Every structure is written in structure tokens, then in C-alpha cells.
Amino acid sequence: MGFVLSPIFLFFLLSPLLISSMAQPSTVKIGALFTFNSTIGRSAKSAIEMAVADVNADPRVLNGSHLDVILQDTNCSGFLGTIEALQVMENEVLSILGPQSSGIAHIIANLANEFKVPILSFAATDPTLSSLQYRPFFLRTTQSDQFQMRAIADIVSYYGWREVVSIFTDDDYGRGGTISLGDALNGQRMTISYKAAIPPGANRERISDSLVEVNLVESRVYVVHVNPDSGLEIFRAAKNLGMMGSGYVWIATDWLASFLDSYSQPSSEIMDLIQGVLVLRQHVPDSRLKKSFVSRWNKENAGIGLTTYGLYAYDSVWITAYAIDRFLKEGNIIHFSSDDKLNNATGSTIHLSSLKVFDGGEKMLKQILNSNFTGVTGDVRFGQDQNLIHPAYEILNIGGTGSRQIGFWSNHSGISVTIPETVYNTTLNSSNANHNLYSVIWPGQITETPRGWVFPNNGKSLRIGVPYRASYKEFVSKDNSPEGVHGYCIDVFQAAVNLLPYPVPYKFILFGNGKENPNYSELVQNVANHVFDAAVGDISIVTSRTRIVDFTQPYIESGLTIVVPTKERESNAWAFLKPFTVEMWALMGLFFLFVGAVVWILEHRTNHEFRGPPRKQFITICWFSFSTMFFAHRENTVSTLGRFVLLVWLFVVLILTQSYTASLTSMLTVQQLSTGIQGLDSLISSNEPIGYQVGSFARNYLIEELNIAESRLVQLDTPKDYARKLQLGPKNGGVAAVVDELPYIESFLSDNCKFQLVGQEFTKGGWGFAFPRDSPLAMDLSTAILTLSENGDLQRIHDKWLTRTACDSQTDSVVDANRLSINSFAGLFLICGIACVTALIIFFLRILCQYSKYNTQVEEDVELPDMERSVKRPARLSSIKDLISFVDKKEAEIKSIIKRKSNDKDKSHRTDRSSEGESVSPA
């Protein structure tokens, strides 16, 4: 029994070691595809060989397995690159580094997905490779050009340019980058105005021909996105064509930085070709590991420059090594199996059966995506989009014999002078207000930021369309001057052009026949269709027009208004009663009498002017009351309460008289509308005809926005037509109102005093000059118009052409002629009533107090005989009569009696006390 169990026991004891030895191969193979003899390839080849040596020398990685790399030269050929990729896969590699070319990457990414072999490209930057079509087995270990183009768009926006010209290699790499650039620019309302595609391998003559066409374009901002091995020829051709001087802007993607980095010291000839160029370079943070690697590189690779792509190639080897190490430590076995699809292929002479599928490819891919270590390029981690995290670029300015760093760009903070890795842990803030770059020396050795555009066709004069008006010629009209036109709008345009820091050649072209005003929408459409380069005149900025052209800043406010005929208000003998309603007059009369009575009550006991016979007192009340209307009352008030009531009443009278005067003046002098149209609402609700100016946008606005029937609209040509149709009125073949823009109406009313504006402007806008979409001249002229407004020149031009006459006062506003009612003064009367009632209450409380003291003194001093008491009147009637008699007496007399009786009572008490003392003393 023991003999049988011993082999079994040994088998179980040794099986983990046997499995481990089977799972841990002695050699693991990876492939590498790139062009050896190229700017990127020379650096990448040395970096990959150094990385493989470092991995094999590190006992902590691969647990003794030897890493072997199979290098294949693609020779910059898509066909050869595909063949080389198939040959590499025949060797059962666990991953492939490369390819360098984006075009080859598009092909072999499909192979990788078929055979489940992860591809780590350190140089294919075409943004389209990030699409789901090439996932999951295609990964990029460098940055996508999508981020580089966003950086360029931010630079263009920072300097205020709106258009660029893209010069690119006409292959997958160039086209993909240009498409991404266009998307980035469009996101910030900028655009690529021209795309110059350079065929791969084009000679100098072909490149020169393309640049000649580029130089005829308006934009002077050029973005160069080409291959580093042939890109310098573009700058050589540009130098020969004089396109590297002042006024030009050249922005090169990171290909130029790689080209320069591939030299230990670029020659002066090369540097002379690219003076003033802005260059982007992938940002690799400074670290101890990077410095050590660079120092080692300089010792081992004399004469070969280290590019950022070389650094990414080095880290790509380590990404693969770490992934294979984790893959094996998890107990996975490297195994390849035949592809059934290839084995079933019939009629093919190509031996595809040697290509096998990596069974552990998905697990291997997972390990690669889980990479998290610090390499020579910084933190190596993949995001959800299978791109490396924290994309960032350095922005360089070529000058002298080298380059100067003027800032950085990262997808976290945009363009900045701050090192990107210092802001990764801060709050995201990509506001343009925080963007900043150091100063730049541009081509031509200038420090002032270039304008970025010039007039097309080498300064050919702009064709400016001008409306040939038949009316309101003070705004724009034909004349015999050299320009052929004059007017308010022309003067504003010429004054704005004179403020531009560069000359603008132009010529005016009349649009219309001069017999009737032209259609302004057609004029604007001609600008959009490039029949005219611009349109200058009294052109309203409306929504439909802004969709097809760009307008400058408005130079005059303009909105649709309504003008109607008026008639003089008829006056009569009783017109002076009109300001107040009947109820108002009645209430005023009652209050005059009421306040007079209150003042008489308050003053009667203290003021001799308010005493006397009843007839005199009644006359005094009436006279005093109504004389306060003119502040002519001669009676003085002496009591505090009387003065208080009078003060409040005089304030009320002041308001009433001022309101009456203003209302009466308005009624006697202001004109009255002769139609029922008083504003926009009544215009819409009525069925009467409405006039509009021919060629104006008012017609479409009334129909489309206000839903007014087209049959109600009457076309008018001149101001004389306005006046004639308004005077005729709707019943005699005229119109009830005219709708037109405010500047025209103001001009019309300055010569026609029988009409006036009603309501408010029901559109808000202005007049501007029209230019084709994205025209930089529109922006510059807008700035010039604002300058004219600030320095007062715009107002002086306005006063020169559009000075108003005395009739203008009628256009300012329509006076409200409604009569004044009780509601207008209810608060005043309420305050006055409260003041009167309060004064009366205080007065009668004082009277009752005095009467109580007075009555007590009288009862103590007067002892009536018994017979008189028996015939005395009832107590209630006697008290009321006595109270009325008491109130009618003078207050001074009452106070004197009370004081005298009080003194007599005190004397009597003292006499009684002394008598009592004398009678007690003899005892």
C-alpha cells in the first residue's frame, strides 16, 4: 500500500512546480513596426533597444523570462508595413509596438482585433484611430492629435484670430489632424478658411505651387501639419516666396519639434528658415528618472537626438513588460491557436494558416490597460478612451539659434504659463480670462501680434454695395463726388475706415435704379453670395440677415415705430372745467367748506377775526375757505391746531392747483389723434390700412411677426406719400398709420408738424454695415465705430446730416389728455380729512376738560333758592345749552373765571382755618 501511495504523493507535491515551469516561458516575444531611417524611427529604435535591455536586466520583472523584440522596418510604405505586420504575427508575439505611420495603423489595427494581439503605438497620432472601429486591441501610448488641435485652437483664440489656413500632408495622418483642427476651431466660432493638401513625397515645385495659392487667401495664419522628414521643405519654399516676413503667422504641430530634437544642434541654415514660428511639443515632465535616462542616452547614442516619441517608445516597452509579468503571475499560459476563418479559406496561394490567434489576448489587453507606474514620460495610465491621461503640450517660439518656451497647454487648464502637472489637483478652470502666454517674436522680428489677415487678391479694392435711394437721401444717395455717393451712412463708414491701422482700398457700387428704394434683403443676400464684399448704408440688423452675413456694431439705434395724423383740439367756453371730473369738482367744494368750518371751530374761541354776528361768521367761513385756493386769505390763525389744519390744507391746495394748471395747459395746446390707433395693440386689432416704406423689412415683420393681413399694407415711396396718405385717412383711400424705422420717422416729422408718434418702439435694433460671414474687417470696423462713439465724432456726423427742426418736439412723446379724477387725489383728501378730524377731537377734549372745571366752580358758588330749583329746566337740556354757551365764550374769559374762582376758594379756606383757631384759643 505504501509503495502505491508514494508516487501519487510525489506527483501532487511536485505538480505546482511543474505547472509553474510550464507557465513561465524562458522567452517572451514582442514585435516593433516603424521606419528605421526616419526622424522618429532613429530615436525610437535606440529607445526600444535600451528598454528591452533594461527589462532583461531587472530581476523584478518577468521572473527570469527573457524579453525578445522582433524589429521590422516598414520603410514608410503602407503595403510593406502590412506585410511586415503579418510576418511579426507569425512569430507568436504577445504585443506589437508601433506602427509609426497612422496609415499603416489603420490597417493593422484590424489585424490586431482579428488575432487578439494588443498594439501599442507610440507615434500614430491620427485622432480617427480613437474610434470604436479600431478598439479594443489598438492602444496609443502617445497623445492623440485631437488634443494638439485643441491646443492650436486655444492659441488662435487667444490672439484674436478667426480664420486659419491648414497646410497638411494628404494622407490619413494629415487629413485626420485637419478634421480635428476644424472641429476644435468651430467649437470656438473660428474656421479653416482654406485647406492646402500637400501630396506625400511632393517635390519643391509642387509645394511652391501650393503656397502660391495659399498666399492669395485672406488669412495669414498658417497651421502646418505634415511629416517631420519632409516638412522643412514647406518653410524653405515659403522663405523663397517671401512668406516668412512680418504679417505672417506660422504654427507647426509637434512634427517640427521632433525634427529639431533629432539633431543635437540644428544648423543655422535650418534655424533661419523657421524664425518666429510657434511650435508645439508633447510635454514630458522633468523628473529624476528622465534626467538619468537623458544622461545615459547622450553617452550611448552619440549623434542621435532624443525626441519625445523616443521617450514614449521606451515607456511602451515597459508597459508591455509589466503587463506580461502580471499576466504570467496570474497563472495564465501563453498559447496560440489557429484561426478557423483562415483555415477555411479556399483557392488562396498565400500561406495564412501560419497566423494564429493569441488565446490570452483579452487578458493581456486588460493588464496593459491597468498599467499604473511612473516612467520617463511621467505617470503612465490609460483613461476610459484608451488614451494616456493628462495630455499636455509645450508651446515654443523659434528664435535665433534655438527655441524659447512661452507657455503650456493642457486639457485641464488650457493655455497657461504654469507647468501642467502643478494644476492637475486643482479645480478645473478653463476660463479665457486665466489664459496667458509670454511674449512672442513673430516672423519678421516683430513683437506686435500680427493682424492675421490681409485683403484677398493682393489688395484688390473691396466692392461695396450702396443702396441707391429714392427718398430720405440725407442717409445715403448718389452724387458727383469721386466716391459717387454721400450721406450720413457714408460719412460714418469713411470715418471708421480712417481709424483702422491699415489701408482699406474700396469702391462704392450703387444697388438699385434710383426710382424707388431697393430691396435691402436682396442687397444683404448679394453680400452673402460674394457679389459684393460688403454693404454700406441704412441697413437694419435683423435676425434673418444675421443668419447669412456678419454685421458691425450698430452706429445708430433703429426700431419700428408708428406715426399717425393729428388734429387740433377744439376749445369752448367751458374748457377750463375739463381738467377735473364733475365728482372731483364737487369733492373739492365740499372740502373747501369743511376745512373752513374746521378752522372756524378751532379759531372761534381764541381769534377775534372769527367772532361776531352769525352772518359775519358764515361769510368769514366761506371767504376764508375759497381764498386759500389763491393763498390770499387775510385772516390769521392763532391756535396751534388751526395752524396745523391750515398747513395740511394749503399743501393739498398747492397740489390741486399745479395739477389743474398742467392738465389745462396740455388740453389747450396738445394735438389730438385723428384715428383710433394709439399704439401697437390698437394697430393690430384694427382693420384699417397701414403704410410702410418700400424696400423696408417692416413689411415682412408686420406679416410674419404681427400676423397683420397683407391686404392691409400699402407701399409708400417718399415722405410726400406718407403725408398725403395720412391726411386722406383710411376712409378716403389713405392709411390710418405708417410703420417705419425711427430715423426715417424723425426725419419725416421734422418737416411735417401735423403728425406724431404713438406708442413705443416695438423692435429694438440698429443700422450696421454688412460683411460676409467670419470677415475680420467686420470686427475691426466695430471697434472703430465704438471709438467714434466714445470720442464724439459719431454724434457730430449725426448733427451734420440729421439736425431736427422745431417740429421735432412733437415726436418725443404723446401727452396723456385724460381728465383728473378723485382717484388721482384720494390720498391727499384722506390725509387732509384725518388731520381735520384729529384736530377736532383734540379740541373738543380740551373743551370738555375746561367745561368740567368751569361747571364745578359755578355749582359751588351759586346757591339757588328752593323755589327756583323747583322751576329749573331739565338737567339734560340745561347742560347742553350751558355747554354751547360755554363753547361760544372766549377762551381767555373762561380761563380768567376759572383762575379767579380758584383763588377765591383758596382765600376762603384760609379764612375758615383762622376763625377756627381763634375760637379754640380762649379755651
PDB file of C-alpha atoms in Angstrom, residues 268-434:
ATOM      1  CA  SER A 268      21.994  77.818 -38.710  1.00  0.00           C
ATOM      2  CA  GLU A 269      20.553  77.248 -42.176  1.00  0.00           C
ATOM      3  CA  ILE A 270      17.678  75.238 -40.743  1.00  0.00           C
ATOM      4  CA  MET A 271      17.017  77.765 -37.980  1.00  0.00           C
ATOM      5  CA  ASP A 272      16.979  80.672 -40.465  1.00  0.00           C
ATOM      6  CA  LEU A 273      14.078  79.041 -42.285  1.00  0.00           C
ATOM      7  CA  ILE A 274      11.782  78.915 -39.238  1.00  0.00           C
ATOM      8  CA  GLN A 275      12.419  82.163 -37.378  1.00  0.00           C
ATOM      9  CA  GLY A 276       9.288  83.338 -35.496  1.00  0.00           C
ATOM     10  CA  VAL A 277       7.406  80.053 -35.868  1.00  0.00           C
ATOM     11  CA  LEU A 278       5.239  78.760 -32.989  1.00  0.00           C
ATOM     12  CA  VAL A 279       5.823  75.060 -32.343  1.00  0.00           C
ATOM     13  CA  LEU A 280       4.022  72.549 -30.168  1.00  0.00           C
ATOM     14  CA  ARG A 281       5.875  69.715 -28.424  1.00  0.00           C
ATOM     15  CA  GLN A 282       4.423  66.969 -26.264  1.00  0.00           C
ATOM     16  CA  HIS A 283       5.129  67.864 -22.650  1.00  0.00           C
ATOM     17  CA  VAL A 284       7.202  65.374 -20.674  1.00  0.00           C
ATOM     18  CA  PRO A 285       7.542  66.416 -17.002  1.00  0.00           C
ATOM     19  CA  ASP A 286      11.045  66.800 -15.613  1.00  0.00           C
ATOM     20  CA  SER A 287      11.913  64.028 -13.177  1.00  0.00           C
ATOM     21  CA  ARG A 288      14.947  62.243 -11.753  1.00  0.00           C
ATOM     22  CA  LEU A 289      14.169  59.239 -13.924  1.00  0.00           C
ATOM     23  CA  LYS A 290      14.005  61.345 -17.083  1.00  0.00           C
ATOM     24  CA  LYS A 291      17.248  63.178 -16.329  1.00  0.00           C
ATOM     25  CA  SER A 292      19.018  59.877 -15.682  1.00  0.00           C
ATOM     26  CA  PHE A 293      17.731  58.443 -18.943  1.00  0.00           C
ATOM     27  CA  VAL A 294      18.732  61.526 -20.970  1.00  0.00           C
ATOM     28  CA  SER A 295      22.225  61.437 -19.477  1.00  0.00           C
ATOM     29  CA  ARG A 296      22.548  57.768 -20.333  1.00  0.00           C
ATOM     30  CA  TRP A 297      21.172  58.403 -23.842  1.00  0.00           C
ATOM     31  CA  ASN A 298      23.797  61.026 -24.578  1.00  0.00           C
ATOM     32  CA  LYS A 299      26.524  58.554 -23.643  1.00  0.00           C
ATOM     33  CA  GLU A 300      25.179  55.553 -25.558  1.00  0.00           C
ATOM     34  CA  ASN A 301      23.679  57.233 -28.663  1.00  0.00           C
ATOM     35  CA  ALA A 302      26.105  59.804 -29.877  1.00  0.00           C
ATOM     36  CA  GLY A 303      24.774  61.726 -32.855  1.00  0.00           C
ATOM     37  CA  ILE A 304      21.153  60.603 -32.417  1.00  0.00           C
ATOM     38  CA  GLY A 305      18.795  63.168 -30.913  1.00  0.00           C
ATOM     39  CA  LEU A 306      16.195  62.078 -28.372  1.00  0.00           C
ATOM     40  CA  THR A 307      12.642  63.018 -29.355  1.00  0.00           C
ATOM     41  CA  THR A 308       9.528  62.769 -27.222  1.00  0.00           C
ATOM     42  CA  TYR A 309       8.452  59.854 -29.395  1.00  0.00           C
ATOM     43  CA  GLY A 310      11.628  58.048 -28.307  1.00  0.00           C
ATOM     44  CA  LEU A 311      10.635  58.560 -24.680  1.00  0.00           C
ATOM     45  CA  TYR A 312       7.150  57.189 -25.379  1.00  0.00           C
ATOM     46  CA  ALA A 313       8.682  54.200 -27.216  1.00  0.00           C
ATOM     47  CA  TYR A 314      10.856  53.454 -24.169  1.00  0.00           C
ATOM     48  CA  ASP A 315       7.857  53.520 -21.838  1.00  0.00           C
ATOM     49  CA  SER A 316       5.837  51.404 -24.299  1.00  0.00           C
ATOM     50  CA  VAL A 317       8.309  48.534 -23.794  1.00  0.00           C
ATOM     51  CA  TRP A 318       7.892  48.819 -20.027  1.00  0.00           C
ATOM     52  CA  ILE A 319       4.085  48.917 -20.350  1.00  0.00           C
ATOM     53  CA  THR A 320       4.265  45.609 -22.233  1.00  0.00           C
ATOM     54  CA  ALA A 321       6.806  44.074 -19.851  1.00  0.00           C
ATOM     55  CA  TYR A 322       4.784  44.903 -16.750  1.00  0.00           C
ATOM     56  CA  ALA A 323       1.604  43.604 -18.402  1.00  0.00           C
ATOM     57  CA  ILE A 324       3.257  40.297 -19.396  1.00  0.00           C
ATOM     58  CA  ASP A 325       4.656  39.960 -15.885  1.00  0.00           C
ATOM     59  CA  ARG A 326       1.208  40.348 -14.299  1.00  0.00           C
ATOM     60  CA  PHE A 327      -0.297  38.100 -16.958  1.00  0.00           C
ATOM     61  CA  LEU A 328       2.091  35.250 -16.090  1.00  0.00           C
ATOM     62  CA  LYS A 329       1.889  35.762 -12.326  1.00  0.00           C
ATOM     63  CA  GLU A 330      -1.852  35.253 -12.506  1.00  0.00           C
ATOM     64  CA  GLY A 331      -1.201  31.754 -13.857  1.00  0.00           C
ATOM     65  CA  ASN A 332      -2.096  32.446 -17.469  1.00  0.00           C
ATOM     66  CA  ILE A 333      -0.460  30.329 -20.142  1.00  0.00           C
ATOM     67  CA  ILE A 334       0.832  31.769 -23.394  1.00  0.00           C
ATOM     68  CA  HIS A 335      -0.958  29.826 -26.075  1.00  0.00           C
ATOM     69  CA  PHE A 336      -1.862  30.483 -29.694  1.00  0.00           C
ATOM     70  CA  SER A 337      -4.493  28.681 -31.743  1.00  0.00           C
ATOM     71  CA  SER A 338      -5.350  28.522 -35.419  1.00  0.00           C
ATOM     72  CA  ASP A 339      -7.948  30.891 -36.873  1.00  0.00           C
ATOM     73  CA  ASP A 340     -10.816  28.899 -38.374  1.00  0.00           C
ATOM     74  CA  LYS A 341     -11.553  31.706 -40.811  1.00  0.00           C
ATOM     75  CA  LEU A 342      -8.079  31.401 -42.316  1.00  0.00           C
ATOM     76  CA  ASN A 343      -8.079  27.608 -42.369  1.00  0.00           C
ATOM     77  CA  ASN A 344     -11.353  27.597 -44.295  1.00  0.00           C
ATOM     78  CA  ALA A 345     -10.022  29.920 -46.971  1.00  0.00           C
ATOM     79  CA  THR A 346     -10.061  28.192 -50.345  1.00  0.00           C
ATOM     80  CA  GLY A 347      -8.291  28.976 -53.546  1.00  0.00           C
ATOM     81  CA  SER A 348      -5.610  31.155 -51.866  1.00  0.00           C
ATOM     82  CA  THR A 349      -1.930  30.659 -52.530  1.00  0.00           C
ATOM     83  CA  ILE A 350      -0.946  32.826 -49.552  1.00  0.00           C
ATOM     84  CA  HIS A 351       0.064  30.726 -46.539  1.00  0.00           C
ATOM     85  CA  LEU A 352      -2.153  32.428 -43.951  1.00  0.00           C
ATOM     86  CA  SER A 353      -2.513  29.333 -41.828  1.00  0.00           C
ATOM     87  CA  SER A 354       0.703  30.229 -40.041  1.00  0.00           C
ATOM     88  CA  LEU A 355      -1.076  33.219 -38.460  1.00  0.00           C
ATOM     89  CA  LYS A 356      -2.538  32.287 -35.119  1.00  0.00           C
ATOM     90  CA  VAL A 357      -4.818  33.865 -32.535  1.00  0.00           C
ATOM     91  CA  PHE A 358      -3.423  34.773 -29.129  1.00  0.00           C
ATOM     92  CA  ASP A 359      -5.836  32.979 -26.790  1.00  0.00           C
ATOM     93  CA  GLY A 360      -4.899  35.147 -23.841  1.00  0.00           C
ATOM     94  CA  GLY A 361      -5.121  38.383 -25.816  1.00  0.00           C
ATOM     95  CA  GLU A 362      -8.063  39.813 -23.918  1.00  0.00           C
ATOM     96  CA  LYS A 363      -6.422  39.158 -20.554  1.00  0.00           C
ATOM     97  CA  MET A 364      -3.206  40.643 -21.855  1.00  0.00           C
ATOM     98  CA  LEU A 365      -5.098  43.725 -23.057  1.00  0.00           C
ATOM     99  CA  LYS A 366      -6.669  44.089 -19.618  1.00  0.00           C
ATOM    100  CA  GLN A 367      -3.245  44.061 -17.980  1.00  0.00           C
ATOM    101  CA  ILE A 368      -1.999  46.733 -20.374  1.00  0.00           C
ATOM    102  CA  LEU A 369      -4.996  48.964 -19.680  1.00  0.00           C
ATOM    103  CA  ASN A 370      -4.380  48.532 -15.937  1.00  0.00           C
ATOM    104  CA  SER A 371      -0.870  49.965 -16.267  1.00  0.00           C
ATOM    105  CA  ASN A 372      -0.022  52.353 -13.446  1.00  0.00           C
ATOM    106  CA  PHE A 373       3.622  53.249 -12.981  1.00  0.00           C
ATOM    107  CA  THR A 374       5.989  56.174 -13.343  1.00  0.00           C
ATOM    108  CA  GLY A 375       8.054  56.111 -16.495  1.00  0.00           C
ATOM    109  CA  VAL A 376      10.408  58.535 -18.173  1.00  0.00           C
ATOM    110  CA  THR A 377       7.315  60.340 -19.601  1.00  0.00           C
ATOM    111  CA  GLY A 378       5.678  60.695 -16.167  1.00  0.00           C
ATOM    112  CA  ASP A 379       2.581  58.900 -14.903  1.00  0.00           C
ATOM    113  CA  VAL A 380       1.643  56.063 -17.238  1.00  0.00           C
ATOM    114  CA  ARG A 381      -2.076  55.360 -17.005  1.00  0.00           C
ATOM    115  CA  PHE A 382      -4.843  54.896 -19.531  1.00  0.00           C
ATOM    116  CA  GLY A 383      -8.214  56.648 -19.439  1.00  0.00           C
ATOM    117  CA  GLN A 384     -11.572  55.262 -20.417  1.00  0.00           C
ATOM    118  CA  ASP A 385     -10.949  56.257 -24.040  1.00  0.00           C
ATOM    119  CA  GLN A 386      -7.746  54.132 -24.048  1.00  0.00           C
ATOM    120  CA  ASN A 387      -5.628  57.308 -24.310  1.00  0.00           C
ATOM    121  CA  LEU A 388      -2.946  58.295 -21.827  1.00  0.00           C
ATOM    122  CA  ILE A 389      -4.169  60.628 -19.103  1.00  0.00           C
ATOM    123  CA  HIS A 390      -3.123  64.272 -18.693  1.00  0.00           C
ATOM    124  CA  PRO A 391      -2.374  65.291 -22.308  1.00  0.00           C
ATOM    125  CA  ALA A 392      -0.195  68.409 -22.340  1.00  0.00           C
ATOM    126  CA  TYR A 393       1.958  70.357 -24.780  1.00  0.00           C
ATOM    127  CA  GLU A 394       4.747  72.887 -24.575  1.00  0.00           C
ATOM    128  CA  ILE A 395       4.384  75.994 -26.741  1.00  0.00           C
ATOM    129  CA  LEU A 396       7.714  77.074 -28.209  1.00  0.00           C
ATOM    130  CA  ASN A 397       8.780  80.145 -30.147  1.00  0.00           C
ATOM    131  CA  ILE A 398      11.663  79.674 -32.567  1.00  0.00           C
ATOM    132  CA  GLY A 399      14.174  82.495 -32.427  1.00  0.00           C
ATOM    133  CA  GLY A 400      17.909  82.863 -33.003  1.00  0.00           C
ATOM    134  CA  THR A 401      19.704  79.538 -32.787  1.00  0.00           C
ATOM    135  CA  GLY A 402      17.153  77.821 -30.602  1.00  0.00           C
ATOM    136  CA  SER A 403      13.647  77.971 -29.162  1.00  0.00           C
ATOM    137  CA  ARG A 404      12.053  79.714 -26.212  1.00  0.00           C
ATOM    138  CA  GLN A 405       9.221  78.267 -24.141  1.00  0.00           C
ATOM    139  CA  ILE A 406       6.323  80.757 -23.971  1.00  0.00           C
ATOM    140  CA  GLY A 407       3.764  78.587 -22.196  1.00  0.00           C
ATOM    141  CA  PHE A 408       1.936  75.297 -21.914  1.00  0.00           C
ATOM    142  CA  TRP A 409      -1.372  73.774 -22.853  1.00  0.00           C
ATOM    143  CA  SER A 410      -3.241  71.015 -21.035  1.00  0.00           C
ATOM    144  CA  ASN A 411      -6.772  69.729 -21.244  1.00  0.00           C
ATOM    145  CA  HIS A 412      -7.144  70.691 -17.599  1.00  0.00           C
ATOM    146  CA  SER A 413      -6.345  74.411 -17.659  1.00  0.00           C
ATOM    147  CA  GLY A 414      -5.956  75.388 -21.334  1.00  0.00           C
ATOM    148  CA  ILE A 415      -3.052  77.662 -22.303  1.00  0.00           C
ATOM    149  CA  SER A 416      -1.036  78.921 -19.357  1.00  0.00           C
ATOM    150  CA  VAL A 417       2.481  79.765 -18.240  1.00  0.00           C
ATOM    151  CA  THR A 418       2.087  77.340 -15.325  1.00  0.00           C
ATOM    152  CA  ILE A 419       3.581  73.844 -15.580  1.00  0.00           C
ATOM    153  CA  PRO A 420       0.635  71.472 -16.214  1.00  0.00           C
ATOM    154  CA  GLU A 421       1.438  68.895 -13.506  1.00  0.00           C
ATOM    155  CA  THR A 422       1.183  71.581 -10.810  1.00  0.00           C
ATOM    156  CA  VAL A 423      -2.501  72.236 -11.609  1.00  0.00           C
ATOM    157  CA  TYR A 424      -3.804  68.687 -12.081  1.00  0.00           C
ATOM    158  CA  ASN A 425      -5.046  68.557  -8.487  1.00  0.00           C
ATOM    159  CA  THR A 426      -6.641  71.993  -8.569  1.00  0.00           C
ATOM    160  CA  THR A 427     -10.165  72.950  -9.591  1.00  0.00           C
ATOM    161  CA  LEU A 428     -10.701  72.918 -13.346  1.00  0.00           C
ATOM    162  CA  ASN A 429     -10.734  76.471 -14.664  1.00  0.00           C
ATOM    163  CA  SER A 430     -10.507  76.878 -18.425  1.00  0.00           C
ATOM    164  CA  SER A 431     -11.847  80.443 -18.499  1.00  0.00           C
ATOM    165  CA  ASN A 432     -10.250  82.618 -21.192  1.00  0.00           C
ATOM    166  CA  ALA A 433      -9.584  85.242 -18.520  1.00  0.00           C
ATOM    167  CA  ASN A 434      -6.956  82.906 -16.987  1.00  0.00           C
TER     168      ASN A 434
END
